[in-house]
Tab-separated table of C-alpha atoms in Angstrom:
chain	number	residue	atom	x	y	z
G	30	UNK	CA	20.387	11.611	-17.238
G	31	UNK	CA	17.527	12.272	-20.162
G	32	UNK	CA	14.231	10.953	-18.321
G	33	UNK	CA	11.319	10.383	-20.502
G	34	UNK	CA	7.747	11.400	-19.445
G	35	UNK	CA	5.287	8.368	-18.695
G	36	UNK	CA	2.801	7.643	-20.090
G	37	UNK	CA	-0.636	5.619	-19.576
G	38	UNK	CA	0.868	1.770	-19.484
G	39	UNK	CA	4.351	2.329	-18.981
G	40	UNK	CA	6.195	0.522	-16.092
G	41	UNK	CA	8.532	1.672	-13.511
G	42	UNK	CA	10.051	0.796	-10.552
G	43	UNK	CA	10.239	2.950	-7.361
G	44	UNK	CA	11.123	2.033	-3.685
G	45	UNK	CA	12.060	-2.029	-4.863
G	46	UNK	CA	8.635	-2.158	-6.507
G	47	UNK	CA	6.952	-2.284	-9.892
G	48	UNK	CA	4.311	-0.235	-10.913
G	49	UNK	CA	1.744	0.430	-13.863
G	50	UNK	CA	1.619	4.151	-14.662
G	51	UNK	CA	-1.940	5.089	-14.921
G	52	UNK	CA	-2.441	9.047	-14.714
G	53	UNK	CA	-1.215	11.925	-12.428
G	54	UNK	CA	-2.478	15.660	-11.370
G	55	UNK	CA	-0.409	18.267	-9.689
G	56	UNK	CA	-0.403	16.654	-6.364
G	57	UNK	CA	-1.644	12.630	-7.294
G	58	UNK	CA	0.098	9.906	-9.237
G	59	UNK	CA	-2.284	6.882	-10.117
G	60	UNK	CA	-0.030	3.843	-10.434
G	61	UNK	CA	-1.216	0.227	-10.511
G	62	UNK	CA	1.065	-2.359	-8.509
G	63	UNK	CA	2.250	-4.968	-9.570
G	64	UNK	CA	2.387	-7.636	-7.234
G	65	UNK	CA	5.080	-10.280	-7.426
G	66	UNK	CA	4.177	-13.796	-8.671
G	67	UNK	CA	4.062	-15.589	-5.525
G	68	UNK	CA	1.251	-12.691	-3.811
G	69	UNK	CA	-0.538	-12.486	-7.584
G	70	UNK	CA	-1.571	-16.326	-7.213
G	71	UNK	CA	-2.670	-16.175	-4.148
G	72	UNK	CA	-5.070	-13.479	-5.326
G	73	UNK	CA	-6.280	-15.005	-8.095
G	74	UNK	CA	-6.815	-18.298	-6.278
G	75	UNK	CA	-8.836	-16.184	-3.379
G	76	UNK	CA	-10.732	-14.639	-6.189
G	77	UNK	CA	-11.795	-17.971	-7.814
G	78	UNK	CA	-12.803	-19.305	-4.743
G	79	UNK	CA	-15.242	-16.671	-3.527
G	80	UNK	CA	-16.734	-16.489	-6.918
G	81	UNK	CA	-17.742	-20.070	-6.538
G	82	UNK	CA	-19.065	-18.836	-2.959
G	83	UNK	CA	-22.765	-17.754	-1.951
G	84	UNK	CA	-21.942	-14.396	-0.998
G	85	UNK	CA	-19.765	-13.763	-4.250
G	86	UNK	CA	-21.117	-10.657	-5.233
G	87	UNK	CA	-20.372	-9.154	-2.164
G	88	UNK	CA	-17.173	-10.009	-1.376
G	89	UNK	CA	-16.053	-9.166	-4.890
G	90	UNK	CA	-17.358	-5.948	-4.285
G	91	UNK	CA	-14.058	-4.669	-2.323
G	92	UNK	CA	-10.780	-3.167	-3.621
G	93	UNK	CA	-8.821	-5.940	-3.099
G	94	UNK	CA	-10.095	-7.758	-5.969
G	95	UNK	CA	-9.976	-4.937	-8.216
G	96	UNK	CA	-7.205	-6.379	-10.354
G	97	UNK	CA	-6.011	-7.307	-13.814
G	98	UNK	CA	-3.809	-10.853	-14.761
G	99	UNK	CA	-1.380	-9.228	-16.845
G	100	UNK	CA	-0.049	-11.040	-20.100
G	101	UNK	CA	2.719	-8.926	-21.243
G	102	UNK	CA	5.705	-11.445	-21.281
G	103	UNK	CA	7.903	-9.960	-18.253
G	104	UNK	CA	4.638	-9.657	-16.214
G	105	UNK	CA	3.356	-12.941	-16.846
G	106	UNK	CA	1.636	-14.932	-13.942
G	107	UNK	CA	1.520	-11.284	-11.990
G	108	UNK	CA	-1.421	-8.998	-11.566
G	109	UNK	CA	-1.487	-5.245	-11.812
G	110	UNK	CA	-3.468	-4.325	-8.116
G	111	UNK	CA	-6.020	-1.210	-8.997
G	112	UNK	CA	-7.442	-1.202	-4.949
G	113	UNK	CA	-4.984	1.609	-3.891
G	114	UNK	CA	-4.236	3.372	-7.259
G	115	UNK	CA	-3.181	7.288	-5.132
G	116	UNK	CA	-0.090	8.114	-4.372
G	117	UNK	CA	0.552	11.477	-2.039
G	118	UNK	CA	2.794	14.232	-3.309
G	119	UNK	CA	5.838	13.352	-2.087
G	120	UNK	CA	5.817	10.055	-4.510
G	121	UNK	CA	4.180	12.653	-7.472
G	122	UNK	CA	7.072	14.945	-6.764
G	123	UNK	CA	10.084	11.869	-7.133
G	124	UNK	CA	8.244	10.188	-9.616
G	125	UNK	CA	8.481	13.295	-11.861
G	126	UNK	CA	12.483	11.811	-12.686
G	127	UNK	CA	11.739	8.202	-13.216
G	128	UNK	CA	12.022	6.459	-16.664
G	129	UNK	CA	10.138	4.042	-17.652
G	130	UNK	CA	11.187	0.341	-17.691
G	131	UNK	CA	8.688	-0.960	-20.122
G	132	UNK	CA	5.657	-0.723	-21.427
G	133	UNK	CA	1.990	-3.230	-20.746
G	134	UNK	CA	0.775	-4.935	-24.024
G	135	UNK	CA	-2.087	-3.623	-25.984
G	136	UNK	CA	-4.242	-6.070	-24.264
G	137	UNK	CA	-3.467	-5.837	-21.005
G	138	UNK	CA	-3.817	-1.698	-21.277
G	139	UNK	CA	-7.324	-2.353	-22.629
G	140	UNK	CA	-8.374	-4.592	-19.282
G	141	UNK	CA	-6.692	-2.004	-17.084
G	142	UNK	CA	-8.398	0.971	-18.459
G	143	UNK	CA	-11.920	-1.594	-18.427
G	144	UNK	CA	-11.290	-2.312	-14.764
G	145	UNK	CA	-10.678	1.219	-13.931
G	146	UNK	CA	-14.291	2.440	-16.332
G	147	UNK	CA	-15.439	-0.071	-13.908
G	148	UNK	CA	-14.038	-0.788	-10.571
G	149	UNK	CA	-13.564	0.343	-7.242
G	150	UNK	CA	-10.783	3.332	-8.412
G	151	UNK	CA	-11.110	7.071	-7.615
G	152	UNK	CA	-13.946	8.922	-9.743
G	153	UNK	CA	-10.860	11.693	-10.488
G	154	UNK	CA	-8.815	8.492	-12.313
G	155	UNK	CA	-11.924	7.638	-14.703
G	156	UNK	CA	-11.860	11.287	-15.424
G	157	UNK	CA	-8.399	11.260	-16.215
G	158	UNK	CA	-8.048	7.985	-18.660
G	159	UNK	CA	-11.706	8.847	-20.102
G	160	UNK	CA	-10.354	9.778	-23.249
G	161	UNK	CA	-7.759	7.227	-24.268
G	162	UNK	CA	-8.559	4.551	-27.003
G	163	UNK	CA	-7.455	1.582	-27.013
């Protein structure tokens, strides 16, 4: 089986999951999850609420709201989930044979990458996705 390499945006599956490929080193894989539609509103709703909350700052302040609503037709009404972006090696090392399933529109690639420039992700992912345009 001919694998292709992924790239920034494309979408796999691993372990009954979906996931955003974001960047990877020798021993790390940066993938965004994306959460099924059911867990993604309940997010979104938990988000909307604290921002109408005193302490909103705060609270938003956390990984678990460092997300993106995705738009891209088969994702719609999901959200891509930045808070736990690392993978260890032994995900790198089986990744290194998927193929990707898709691809994230133009728009949602350009929130992702602004979410990561400015959220809660590892300083060695900025690093890595510094240099794409979108």
């Amino acid at each position: 089986m001919k694998t292709k390499m992924l790239t920034f945006g494309d979408t796999f599956r691993y372990r009954e999951k979906e996931f955003v490929y974001l960047a990877q080193t020798a021993d790390i894989l940066y993938t965004a999850l994306i959460l099924p539609a059911e867990e993604s509103k309940q997010l979104d709703s938990l988000q909307k609420r604290i921002k109408d909350g005193t302490k909103a700052g705060q609270m938003l302040d956390n990984k678990l709201y460092c997300f993106v609503q995705l738009t891209t037709e088969e994702f719609k009404d999901r959200v891509a989930h930045l808070g736990n972006t690392q993978q260890d090696e032994s995900t790198t090392t089986e990744c290194t044979i998927l193929s990707p399933t898709g691809k994230l529109n133009d728009f949602d690639l350009k929130q992702i990458k602004k979410e990561i420039d400015s959220g809660l992700v590892p300083k060695q992912l900025r690093e890595l996705i510094k240099d794409i345009l979108m």
